[in-house]
Coordinates of C-alpha atoms in Angstrom, one line a residue:
Chain A
M6 CA -44.1 -32.7 18.4
T7 CA -43.1 -31.1 15.1
P8 CA -39.5 -31.6 14.5
I9 CA -37.3 -28.4 14.4
L10 CA -34.9 -29.9 12.0
Q11 CA -35.5 -32.6 9.4
I12 CA -32.8 -34.5 7.5
K13 CA -34.4 -35.9 4.4
G14 CA -32.6 -38.4 2.3
V15 CA -29.4 -36.5 2.3
T16 CA -26.8 -38.0 0.0
K17 CA -23.4 -36.6 -0.8
R18 CA -21.1 -38.0 -3.5
Y19 CA -17.6 -36.9 -4.2
G20 CA -16.9 -38.4 -7.6
G21 CA -17.2 -42.1 -7.0
L22 CA -17.1 -41.8 -3.2
T23 CA -20.4 -41.7 -1.4
A24 CA -19.8 -39.9 1.9
N25 CA -23.5 -39.8 2.9
N26 CA -26.1 -42.1 1.5
D27 CA -29.8 -41.4 1.9
I28 CA -29.6 -40.3 5.5
T29 CA -33.0 -39.4 7.1
F30 CA -33.9 -38.5 10.7
D31 CA -35.7 -35.8 12.6
V32 CA -34.6 -33.6 15.5
A33 CA -37.2 -32.5 18.1
P34 CA -37.0 -29.1 19.7
Q35 CA -34.7 -28.9 22.7
E36 CA -33.4 -32.4 22.1
I37 CA -29.8 -33.5 22.5
L38 CA -29.1 -35.7 19.6
S39 CA -25.7 -37.3 19.0
V40 CA -24.4 -38.6 15.7
I41 CA -21.9 -41.4 16.2
G42 CA -20.1 -43.8 13.9
P43 CA -16.6 -45.1 13.3
N44 CA -13.9 -42.9 11.7
G45 CA -14.7 -41.9 8.2
A46 CA -18.4 -42.8 8.5
G47 CA -19.4 -39.4 7.1
K48 CA -20.5 -37.6 10.3
S49 CA -18.6 -34.4 9.6
T50 CA -19.8 -34.3 6.1
L51 CA -23.4 -34.5 7.4
F52 CA -22.7 -31.6 9.7
K53 CA -21.2 -29.5 7.0
Q54 CA -24.4 -30.1 4.9
I55 CA -26.6 -29.1 7.8
A56 CA -24.6 -25.9 8.4
G57 CA -24.4 -24.9 4.7
F58 CA -20.8 -25.5 4.1
V59 CA -21.5 -28.3 1.7
T60 CA -24.5 -28.7 -0.6
P61 CA -26.0 -32.2 -0.6
T62 CA -26.0 -34.1 -4.0
T63 CA -29.6 -35.1 -3.4
G64 CA -31.9 -34.8 -0.5
E65 CA -32.6 -31.8 1.7
V66 CA -32.3 -30.3 5.2
I67 CA -35.5 -28.6 6.5
Y68 CA -35.4 -26.2 9.4
K69 CA -38.7 -25.1 10.9
G70 CA -40.4 -26.0 7.6
T71 CA -37.9 -24.1 5.4
K72 CA -35.3 -25.8 3.2
I73 CA -31.8 -24.7 4.3
S74 CA -29.6 -27.1 2.4
G75 CA -27.9 -25.3 -0.4
L76 CA -27.9 -21.9 1.4
P77 CA -24.5 -20.4 2.1
P78 CA -23.3 -20.7 5.8
H79 CA -24.0 -17.1 6.8
K80 CA -27.7 -17.5 5.7
V81 CA -28.1 -20.7 7.6
A82 CA -26.6 -19.0 10.6
R83 CA -28.9 -16.1 10.2
M84 CA -31.9 -18.5 10.3
G85 CA -30.7 -20.0 13.6
V86 CA -28.5 -23.0 12.9
V87 CA -24.9 -22.5 13.9
R88 CA -22.0 -24.9 13.8
T89 CA -18.9 -24.9 16.1
F90 CA -15.8 -26.4 14.8
Q91 CA -13.7 -29.5 15.4
E92 CA -10.5 -28.7 17.2
T93 CA -9.8 -25.1 17.9
T94 CA -11.3 -22.8 15.4
I95 CA -11.3 -19.3 16.9
F96 CA -10.2 -15.8 16.1
K97 CA -6.6 -16.3 17.3
S98 CA -5.3 -12.8 17.8
M99 CA -8.4 -11.4 19.4
T100 CA -9.1 -11.5 23.1
V101 CA -11.8 -13.8 24.5
R102 CA -14.2 -10.9 24.8
E103 CA -13.4 -9.6 21.3
N104 CA -14.0 -13.0 19.9
V105 CA -17.5 -13.1 21.5
I106 CA -18.3 -9.5 20.7
V107 CA -17.5 -9.8 17.0
S108 CA -19.6 -13.0 16.8
H109 CA -22.6 -11.0 17.6
H110 CA -22.7 -9.9 14.0
L111 CA -26.2 -11.3 13.4
R112 CA -27.6 -9.3 16.2
S113 CA -26.6 -5.9 14.8
K114 CA -29.5 -3.7 13.8
A115 CA -27.3 -0.8 12.5
S116 CA -25.9 -1.0 9.0
L117 CA -22.1 -1.1 8.3
L118 CA -22.4 2.5 7.3
G119 CA -24.1 3.3 10.5
F120 CA -21.2 1.7 12.4
F121 CA -18.8 3.7 10.3
F122 CA -20.4 7.0 11.2
G123 CA -21.1 5.9 14.8
S124 CA -24.9 6.3 14.6
A125 CA -27.1 6.0 17.7
Q126 CA -28.3 2.6 16.7
A127 CA -24.6 1.5 16.2
K128 CA -23.7 2.7 19.7
A129 CA -26.8 0.9 21.1
D130 CA -25.8 -2.3 19.3
E131 CA -22.2 -2.1 20.6
A132 CA -23.4 -1.7 24.2
E133 CA -25.8 -4.6 23.8
F134 CA -23.1 -6.8 22.3
G135 CA -20.8 -6.0 25.2
K136 CA -23.4 -6.9 27.7
S137 CA -24.5 -10.1 25.9
A138 CA -20.9 -11.1 25.5
D139 CA -20.3 -10.7 29.2
D140 CA -23.4 -12.8 29.9
I141 CA -22.1 -15.6 27.7
I142 CA -18.6 -15.4 29.2
D143 CA -20.1 -15.7 32.7
F144 CA -22.4 -18.5 31.6
L145 CA -19.4 -20.5 30.3
G146 CA -17.3 -19.6 33.4
L147 CA -14.6 -17.8 31.3
Q148 CA -14.6 -14.6 33.5
A149 CA -11.0 -15.1 34.5
I150 CA -9.6 -15.1 31.0
R151 CA -11.9 -12.5 29.5
N152 CA -9.1 -10.2 28.3
E153 CA -6.6 -13.0 27.4
T154 CA -5.6 -13.3 23.8
A155 CA -7.2 -16.5 22.4
S156 CA -3.9 -17.9 21.0
N157 CA -2.6 -18.2 24.5
L158 CA -5.4 -20.3 25.8
P159 CA -5.2 -24.0 26.7
Q160 CA -7.3 -26.6 24.8
G161 CA -10.2 -26.8 27.3
H162 CA -10.7 -23.0 27.3
L163 CA -10.5 -22.9 23.5
R164 CA -13.3 -25.4 23.2
A165 CA -15.5 -23.3 25.6
L166 CA -14.6 -20.2 23.6
G167 CA -15.7 -21.9 20.4
M168 CA -19.0 -22.6 22.1
A169 CA -19.1 -18.9 23.3
I170 CA -18.7 -17.8 19.7
G171 CA -21.5 -20.1 18.6
L172 CA -23.8 -18.9 21.4
A173 CA -23.1 -15.2 20.5
T174 CA -25.1 -15.7 17.3
H175 CA -28.1 -16.6 19.5
P176 CA -28.9 -19.8 17.6
D177 CA -31.8 -22.1 18.1
V178 CA -29.9 -25.2 16.9
I179 CA -26.2 -25.6 17.7
L180 CA -24.0 -28.2 16.0
L181 CA -21.1 -29.2 18.2
D182 CA -18.3 -31.0 16.3
E183 CA -16.5 -33.3 18.8
P184 CA -16.9 -31.2 21.9
F185 CA -15.2 -33.8 24.1
A186 CA -12.2 -34.7 21.9
G187 CA -8.9 -34.6 23.7
M188 CA -10.4 -34.0 27.1
N189 CA -9.7 -36.0 30.2
H190 CA -12.5 -37.5 32.3
D191 CA -13.1 -34.5 34.6
E192 CA -13.0 -32.0 31.7
T193 CA -15.5 -34.2 29.8
M194 CA -17.9 -34.3 32.7
R195 CA -17.8 -30.5 33.0
M196 CA -18.5 -30.2 29.3
V197 CA -21.3 -32.7 29.5
A198 CA -22.9 -30.6 32.3
L199 CA -22.4 -27.5 30.2
V200 CA -24.0 -28.9 27.1
R201 CA -27.0 -29.9 29.3
R202 CA -27.2 -26.3 30.5
L203 CA -27.3 -25.0 26.9
R204 CA -30.5 -26.9 26.5
D205 CA -32.0 -26.5 30.0
E206 CA -31.1 -22.8 30.6
R207 CA -30.9 -21.4 27.0
G208 CA -33.5 -23.6 25.4
L209 CA -31.1 -24.8 22.6
T210 CA -31.5 -27.8 20.4
V211 CA -28.1 -29.6 20.4
L212 CA -26.7 -31.8 17.7
L213 CA -23.3 -33.3 18.3
V214 CA -20.8 -35.5 16.6
E215 CA -18.7 -37.4 19.1
H216 CA -16.4 -40.4 19.6
D217 CA -16.4 -40.5 23.3
M218 CA -19.0 -43.2 23.9
P219 CA -19.5 -43.0 27.6
A220 CA -20.1 -39.2 27.3
V221 CA -22.4 -39.7 24.4
M222 CA -24.4 -42.3 26.3
K223 CA -24.6 -40.0 29.3
I224 CA -25.7 -36.9 27.5
S225 CA -27.9 -37.9 24.5
D226 CA -31.7 -38.1 24.4
R227 CA -31.3 -40.0 21.2
I228 CA -28.5 -41.2 19.0
V229 CA -28.1 -41.7 15.3
C230 CA -25.4 -44.1 14.3
I231 CA -23.8 -43.9 10.8
N232 CA -21.5 -46.4 9.2
F233 CA -20.0 -46.1 5.7
G234 CA -22.2 -43.1 5.0
E235 CA -25.5 -44.8 5.9
K236 CA -27.7 -44.6 8.9
I237 CA -27.7 -48.0 10.5
A238 CA -29.6 -47.2 13.7
E239 CA -31.5 -44.5 15.6
G240 CA -32.9 -44.6 19.1
S241 CA -32.3 -44.0 22.8
P242 CA -28.8 -44.7 24.3
A243 CA -30.1 -48.0 25.7
E244 CA -31.5 -49.0 22.3
I245 CA -28.3 -48.1 20.5
Q246 CA -26.2 -50.0 23.0
A247 CA -28.4 -53.1 22.3
N248 CA -28.5 -52.8 18.6
P249 CA -26.7 -55.6 16.8
R250 CA -25.9 -53.5 13.8
V251 CA -24.2 -50.9 15.9
I252 CA -22.3 -53.6 17.8
E253 CA -21.2 -55.0 14.5
A254 CA -20.0 -51.6 13.3
Y255 CA -17.9 -51.2 16.3
L256 CA -17.0 -54.8 16.7
G257 CA -13.6 -56.0 17.6
S258 CA -11.3 -53.4 19.0
E259 CA -14.0 -51.0 20.0
D260 CA -16.3 -53.3 21.9
A261 CA -15.6 -51.5 25.0
A262 CA -16.0 -48.1 23.4
I263 CA -19.7 -48.2 23.3
G264 CA -19.9 -48.9 26.9
M265 CA -20.4 -52.7 27.0
Chain B
M7 CA -10.0 9.8 22.0
S8 CA -7.2 10.1 24.6
T9 CA -5.4 13.4 25.0
T10 CA -2.0 11.9 24.0
R11 CA -3.5 10.6 20.8
L12 CA -5.2 13.9 20.1
A13 CA -1.9 15.7 20.7
G14 CA -0.2 13.3 18.3
V15 CA -2.8 14.0 15.6
L16 CA -2.6 17.8 16.1
A17 CA 1.2 17.6 16.0
F18 CA 1.0 15.6 12.8
L19 CA -1.4 18.1 11.2
L20 CA 0.8 21.0 12.3
G21 CA 3.8 19.4 10.9
V22 CA 2.3 18.6 7.5
F23 CA 0.4 21.9 6.9
V24 CA 2.6 24.5 8.7
L25 CA 6.1 23.3 9.5
V26 CA 6.9 21.6 6.1
P27 CA 5.8 24.5 4.0
L28 CA 7.7 26.9 6.4
F29 CA 10.8 24.7 6.2
I30 CA 10.7 24.6 2.4
N31 CA 10.1 28.4 2.2
L32 CA 13.2 28.9 4.4
T33 CA 15.5 26.5 2.8
G34 CA 14.3 27.1 -0.7
R35 CA 14.2 23.3 -1.4
W36 CA 11.2 23.5 -3.6
D37 CA 11.9 20.0 -5.0
F38 CA 10.8 18.6 -1.6
Y39 CA 7.2 19.6 -2.4
Y40 CA 7.2 17.2 -5.3
T41 CA 8.8 14.4 -3.2
L42 CA 6.3 14.9 -0.4
T43 CA 3.4 15.2 -2.7
S44 CA 4.4 11.8 -4.2
V45 CA 4.7 10.3 -0.7
A46 CA 1.2 11.6 0.2
L47 CA -0.3 10.1 -2.9
L48 CA 1.5 6.9 -2.8
S49 CA 0.5 6.4 0.8
V50 CA -3.2 6.9 -0.3
A51 CA -2.8 4.0 -2.7
A52 CA -0.9 2.0 -0.1
A53 CA -3.7 2.6 2.3
G54 CA -5.9 0.7 0.0
V55 CA -3.4 -2.2 -0.3
W56 CA -3.3 -2.2 3.5
L57 CA -7.0 -2.7 3.7
T58 CA -6.9 -5.8 1.5
F59 CA -4.1 -7.1 3.8
Y60 CA -6.5 -6.5 6.7
I61 CA -9.0 -9.0 5.2
G62 CA -6.1 -11.5 4.8
R63 CA -5.3 -11.0 1.1
I64 CA -2.0 -10.0 -0.4
N65 CA -2.7 -7.4 -3.0
I66 CA 0.0 -6.7 -5.5
G67 CA -2.3 -5.1 -8.1
Q68 CA -2.9 -1.6 -6.9
G69 CA -0.9 -0.2 -9.8
A70 CA -3.7 -1.4 -12.1
Y71 CA -6.3 0.7 -10.3
A72 CA -4.0 3.7 -10.1
L73 CA -3.5 3.5 -13.9
T74 CA -7.2 3.0 -14.5
G75 CA -8.1 6.0 -12.3
G76 CA -5.5 8.1 -14.0
Y77 CA -6.9 7.2 -17.5
V78 CA -10.5 7.8 -16.4
S79 CA -9.6 11.3 -15.1
A80 CA -7.4 12.1 -18.2
I81 CA -10.1 11.0 -20.7
L82 CA -12.9 12.7 -19.0
I83 CA -10.9 16.0 -18.8
T84 CA -9.5 16.0 -22.3
Q85 CA -12.4 14.4 -24.3
Y86 CA -15.5 15.4 -22.4
G87 CA -14.3 18.6 -20.8
V88 CA -15.3 17.4 -17.3
S89 CA -13.9 19.4 -14.4
F90 CA -10.9 17.8 -12.8
W91 CA -12.6 18.0 -9.4
L92 CA -15.5 15.9 -10.6
T93 CA -13.3 13.4 -12.3
L94 CA -11.6 12.7 -9.0
P95 CA -14.5 10.9 -7.4
L96 CA -15.5 9.5 -10.7
A97 CA -12.1 7.9 -11.2
G98 CA -12.4 6.4 -7.7
L99 CA -15.9 5.1 -8.3
F100 CA -15.0 3.7 -11.7
C101 CA -12.1 1.7 -10.1
A102 CA -14.3 0.5 -7.3
A103 CA -16.9 -0.7 -9.9
V104 CA -14.2 -2.5 -11.9
S105 CA -12.7 -4.0 -8.8
V106 CA -16.1 -5.4 -7.9
L107 CA -16.3 -7.3 -11.2
I108 CA -12.7 -8.5 -10.9
G109 CA -12.9 -9.1 -7.2
L110 CA -16.0 -11.3 -7.3
P111 CA -14.2 -14.2 -9.0
I112 CA -10.7 -13.7 -7.7
L113 CA -11.3 -12.9 -4.1
R114 CA -12.3 -16.6 -3.7
L115 CA -8.6 -17.3 -4.0
R116 CA -6.4 -17.2 -1.0
G117 CA -2.8 -16.8 -0.1
V118 CA -0.3 -16.9 -2.9
Y119 CA -2.9 -17.6 -5.6
F120 CA -4.7 -14.4 -5.0
A121 CA -1.3 -12.6 -4.9
M122 CA -0.3 -14.0 -8.3
V123 CA -3.5 -13.0 -9.9
T124 CA -3.3 -9.5 -8.6
L125 CA 0.3 -9.3 -9.8
V126 CA -0.9 -10.0 -13.3
L127 CA -3.6 -7.3 -13.1
T128 CA -1.2 -4.5 -13.4
E129 CA 0.2 -6.0 -16.6
V130 CA -3.3 -6.5 -17.9
A131 CA -4.1 -2.9 -17.2
R132 CA -1.0 -1.7 -19.0
L133 CA -1.7 -3.9 -22.1
T134 CA -5.4 -2.8 -22.1
A135 CA -4.2 0.8 -22.1
L136 CA -1.9 0.0 -25.1
A137 CA -4.7 -1.6 -27.0
L138 CA -7.8 0.6 -26.5
P139 CA -8.4 3.4 -29.0
V140 CA -9.7 5.7 -26.2
T141 CA -6.4 5.6 -24.3
N142 CA -4.4 6.6 -27.4
G143 CA -2.0 3.6 -27.2
A144 CA 1.6 4.0 -26.4
K145 CA 1.5 7.8 -27.1
G146 CA -0.6 8.2 -24.1
I147 CA -2.6 11.3 -23.2
T148 CA -0.6 14.5 -22.9
S149 CA -1.1 18.2 -22.3
I150 CA -3.8 17.6 -19.8
P151 CA -4.8 21.0 -18.4
L152 CA -4.1 21.7 -14.7
P153 CA -7.1 21.4 -12.4
G154 CA -9.5 24.3 -12.9
E155 CA -11.5 26.3 -10.4
L156 CA -13.8 24.6 -8.0
S157 CA -16.7 26.7 -7.0
L158 CA -19.9 26.1 -5.2
F159 CA -22.9 28.4 -5.6
G160 CA -20.6 31.0 -7.2
L161 CA -18.2 30.8 -4.3
T162 CA -14.6 29.9 -5.2
I163 CA -13.4 27.1 -3.0
I164 CA -10.2 26.2 -4.9
P165 CA -8.8 28.6 -7.4
D166 CA -7.7 27.6 -11.0
F167 CA -4.3 26.0 -10.6
S168 CA -2.9 27.6 -13.7
T169 CA -3.5 31.0 -12.2
L170 CA -1.5 30.2 -9.1
G171 CA 2.0 31.4 -8.7
N172 CA 2.9 28.2 -6.9
P173 CA 1.0 25.2 -8.2
K174 CA 3.6 22.9 -6.4
L175 CA 2.3 24.1 -3.0
A176 CA -1.2 23.7 -4.2
F177 CA -0.6 20.1 -5.3
Y178 CA 1.1 19.4 -2.0
L179 CA -1.8 20.7 0.0
M180 CA -4.3 18.8 -2.2
A181 CA -2.4 15.6 -1.8
T182 CA -1.9 15.9 1.9
V183 CA -5.5 16.8 2.6
L184 CA -6.5 13.7 0.6
M185 CA -4.0 11.7 2.6
V186 CA -5.4 12.9 5.9
L187 CA -9.0 12.2 4.8
T188 CA -8.0 8.7 3.5
Y189 CA -6.4 7.7 6.8
L190 CA -9.2 9.2 8.7
V191 CA -11.6 6.9 6.8
L192 CA -9.3 4.0 7.2
W193 CA -8.9 4.6 10.9
R194 CA -12.6 4.8 11.3
I195 CA -13.2 1.6 9.3
V196 CA -10.7 -0.3 11.4
N197 CA -12.1 0.9 14.7
S198 CA -15.7 0.3 13.8
R199 CA -17.5 -3.0 13.4
L200 CA -16.6 -3.1 9.8
G201 CA -12.9 -3.4 10.8
H202 CA -13.7 -6.0 13.4
L203 CA -15.4 -8.1 10.8
C204 CA -12.4 -7.7 8.4
R205 CA -10.2 -9.0 11.2
S206 CA -12.5 -11.9 11.7
L207 CA -12.2 -12.6 8.0
Q208 CA -8.4 -12.3 8.2
Q209 CA -8.1 -14.8 11.0
N210 CA -10.6 -17.4 10.0
E211 CA -13.0 -17.2 7.0
E212 CA -15.0 -20.4 7.8
L213 CA -15.7 -19.3 11.3
S214 CA -16.5 -15.9 10.1
A215 CA -19.1 -17.3 7.8
S216 CA -20.5 -19.5 10.4
I217 CA -21.2 -16.6 12.8
G218 CA -23.3 -15.1 10.0
V219 CA -20.9 -12.8 8.2
N220 CA -21.5 -12.6 4.4
T221 CA -17.8 -13.1 3.7
A222 CA -18.0 -12.9 -0.1
M223 CA -19.7 -9.5 0.2
L224 CA -17.3 -8.2 2.9
R225 CA -14.3 -9.2 0.8
V226 CA -15.6 -7.4 -2.2
L227 CA -16.5 -4.3 -0.2
A228 CA -13.0 -4.1 1.3
Y229 CA -11.4 -4.6 -2.1
A230 CA -13.6 -1.9 -3.7
I231 CA -12.7 0.6 -1.0
S232 CA -9.1 -0.4 -1.6
S233 CA -9.4 0.2 -5.3
F234 CA -11.2 3.5 -4.8
F235 CA -8.1 4.8 -3.0
G236 CA -5.9 3.5 -5.8
G237 CA -8.0 5.3 -8.4
L238 CA -8.0 8.6 -6.5
A239 CA -4.2 8.5 -6.2
G240 CA -3.8 7.7 -9.8
A241 CA -6.0 10.6 -10.9
I242 CA -4.1 13.1 -8.9
F243 CA -0.7 11.8 -10.2
V244 CA -1.9 12.4 -13.7
A245 CA -3.0 15.9 -12.8
I246 CA 0.4 16.7 -11.5
S247 CA 2.4 15.3 -14.4
Q248 CA -0.3 16.4 -16.9
S249 CA 0.2 13.3 -18.8
I250 CA -0.4 9.6 -18.7
Y251 CA 1.1 6.6 -20.5
P252 CA 0.4 2.8 -20.3
S253 CA 3.7 2.6 -18.4
S254 CA 2.8 5.3 -15.8
F255 CA 2.1 2.6 -13.3
V256 CA 3.8 -0.7 -13.7
V257 CA 4.2 -3.9 -11.8
Q258 CA 7.1 -2.4 -9.9
D259 CA 4.7 0.3 -8.5
S260 CA 2.3 -2.4 -7.4
V261 CA 5.1 -4.3 -5.6
N262 CA 6.2 -1.0 -3.9
F263 CA 2.7 -0.4 -2.6
M264 CA 2.8 -3.8 -0.9
L265 CA 6.3 -3.1 0.4
Y266 CA 5.2 0.2 2.0
C267 CA 2.5 -1.7 3.9
F268 CA 4.9 -4.5 5.0
L269 CA 7.6 -2.1 6.1
G270 CA 5.3 0.3 8.0
G271 CA 3.4 -2.6 9.7
L272 CA 0.4 -4.6 8.7
G273 CA -1.1 -4.3 12.2
Y274 CA -1.1 -0.5 12.2
V275 CA -3.4 1.9 10.4
F276 CA -0.7 4.4 9.9
G277 CA 1.8 1.8 8.9
P278 CA 1.5 2.3 5.1
M279 CA 1.9 6.1 5.5
L280 CA 5.2 5.7 7.5
G281 CA 6.3 2.9 5.2
T282 CA 5.8 5.1 2.1
L283 CA 7.7 8.0 3.7
L284 CA 10.6 5.9 4.8
L285 CA 11.0 3.9 1.6
Y286 CA 10.4 6.8 -0.9
F287 CA 12.6 9.2 1.0
G288 CA 15.1 6.5 1.7
W289 CA 15.4 5.7 -2.0
D290 CA 15.9 9.4 -2.8
L291 CA 18.5 9.9 -0.1
L292 CA 20.4 6.8 -1.3
S293 CA 20.9 8.4 -4.7
I294 CA 24.2 9.8 -3.4
A295 CA 25.4 6.1 -3.3
K296 CA 25.1 6.0 -7.1
E297 CA 25.5 2.5 -8.4
Y298 CA 25.2 1.1 -4.9
Q299 CA 21.8 2.7 -4.4
L300 CA 19.8 -0.5 -5.2
L301 CA 22.2 -2.7 -3.3
I302 CA 22.0 -0.7 -0.1
Y303 CA 18.3 -0.1 -0.4
S304 CA 17.5 -3.8 -0.8
G305 CA 19.9 -4.8 1.9
A306 CA 18.3 -2.4 4.3
L307 CA 14.9 -3.8 3.4
I308 CA 15.9 -7.3 4.1
A309 CA 17.5 -6.3 7.4
L310 CA 14.4 -4.4 8.4
M311 CA 12.1 -7.3 7.7
L312 CA 14.4 -9.6 9.7
V313 CA 14.7 -7.3 12.7
L314 CA 11.2 -5.9 12.6
P315 CA 8.9 -8.5 10.9
N316 CA 5.8 -6.7 12.1
G317 CA 6.9 -3.4 10.6
V318 CA 8.6 -0.2 11.9
L319 CA 5.6 0.8 13.9
S320 CA 6.0 -2.4 16.0
L321 CA 8.7 -0.4 17.8
L322 CA 5.9 1.5 19.5
D323 CA 4.5 -1.8 20.9
K324 CA 7.5 -2.4 23.1
K325 CA 6.7 0.8 24.9
G326 CA 3.1 -0.2 25.2
G327 CA 2.3 2.1 22.3
R328 CA -0.9 2.5 20.4
K329 CA -2.4 0.7 17.4

């Protein structure tokens, strides 16, 4: 199968520090792929480069045959690769529904001038955004807090809202930055089910960076392990668990963390 | 539009275009025209500042664009014989174009850094006006003729101001009509998708970019609209005073524009209008306190910001008011 996303020799240097060194892997369509690694391994830097927030020093990111590395984030998003954020990045003083509606920006067919004058296309767009936003809110089970101001929401709901914002752009590839961080076991299991549904029901390709090893092992089709900025292993969860280099990277305190 | 809102708008228009002139006619306080004209024009410039606040930038440089707009209008009228009415949009457009060039680099800055750069802009504009030959240095441009006739297809829409018995009233009407139009545009921006995108920018630029918003373009667009308003206001001020000097708009004015927005309320479209009215009138009224004028004025400002940090219009919110 042709890969939907190709990471080709991506290297990022900040002065003398090499955050990512020659990382290469492919992502198949509708795959759930996790990027793991100890703290400071360069996972977030890799994500930023895929989403256009950081330009690689060398190497490139290819999406559906087109080079996307070096493009600004809004162009990468327009092509169908969208990132959600670590922690709780949302539009704080908007309601849940407003958050999702405003994130439909990429779907608008009318121009800003059209919206200003309230053209027929603009009205049609607004109606469509509202409907699509309600669909997404229902999909994520956020109906009860639809009109709640985002800043009042608890952590779990914020994470779901962040995902709703990502979904509103109707991406093909969604990058989830630590979707399970700070969640208890039950919340994590719900989120795991949700991420599966993103793929199964919405046909998304999911890339995620995560520390929660049991969740990663449960959810991933494949895993890429990074340590000190370099890819040290790639394979199925079982292969990763058995890989001596991965064990070494996590050795000591975090033996249990990879599910041994 | 709900009926209460419509009634509010109608009451406002009635007050501005009927009751105020009537009141002034009855009391003979013709000087109020000048004050209210100033309030209207300052609130047009403040509307622009408010829009830059709306994308999350503190703009203390509107005076630069008011000055630029004023000079563009004055130079076009005196040296090229262009009709005042044509110089009005030209002044606005020139300021918008300049602001695009200035905005592209500086709008990447945030918070206090952007504020500091804009603070310097007004001073830069003043020094530029002093240095350029076309602006006639410190002597400024004086004896600018009053606005001439505006006619379309031989039909007189606005008569020559110098033939009018009461140009003060004419200027008042011109300024208030412009103010109403400005706030209509602003209201429409805020309540259309453009405004929603501006809000997304104000709250989180990274997220805004990741949902596909061209944040750099949107910032410059908002700043250009803002500067357009500044240029318009400046051009009319010059028409009223019939003269312009490098010191016609100084840093103090830029700071005032920002204060009007703060005081009126950054979350409310009509905040800057109310803020301008209260502060400008308040300052005038306090002149009876003589040497204590500034002390009382500043004290009241501090108290207001402490008690109503979200502006005077936030009082409406407690009654479940409108935005």
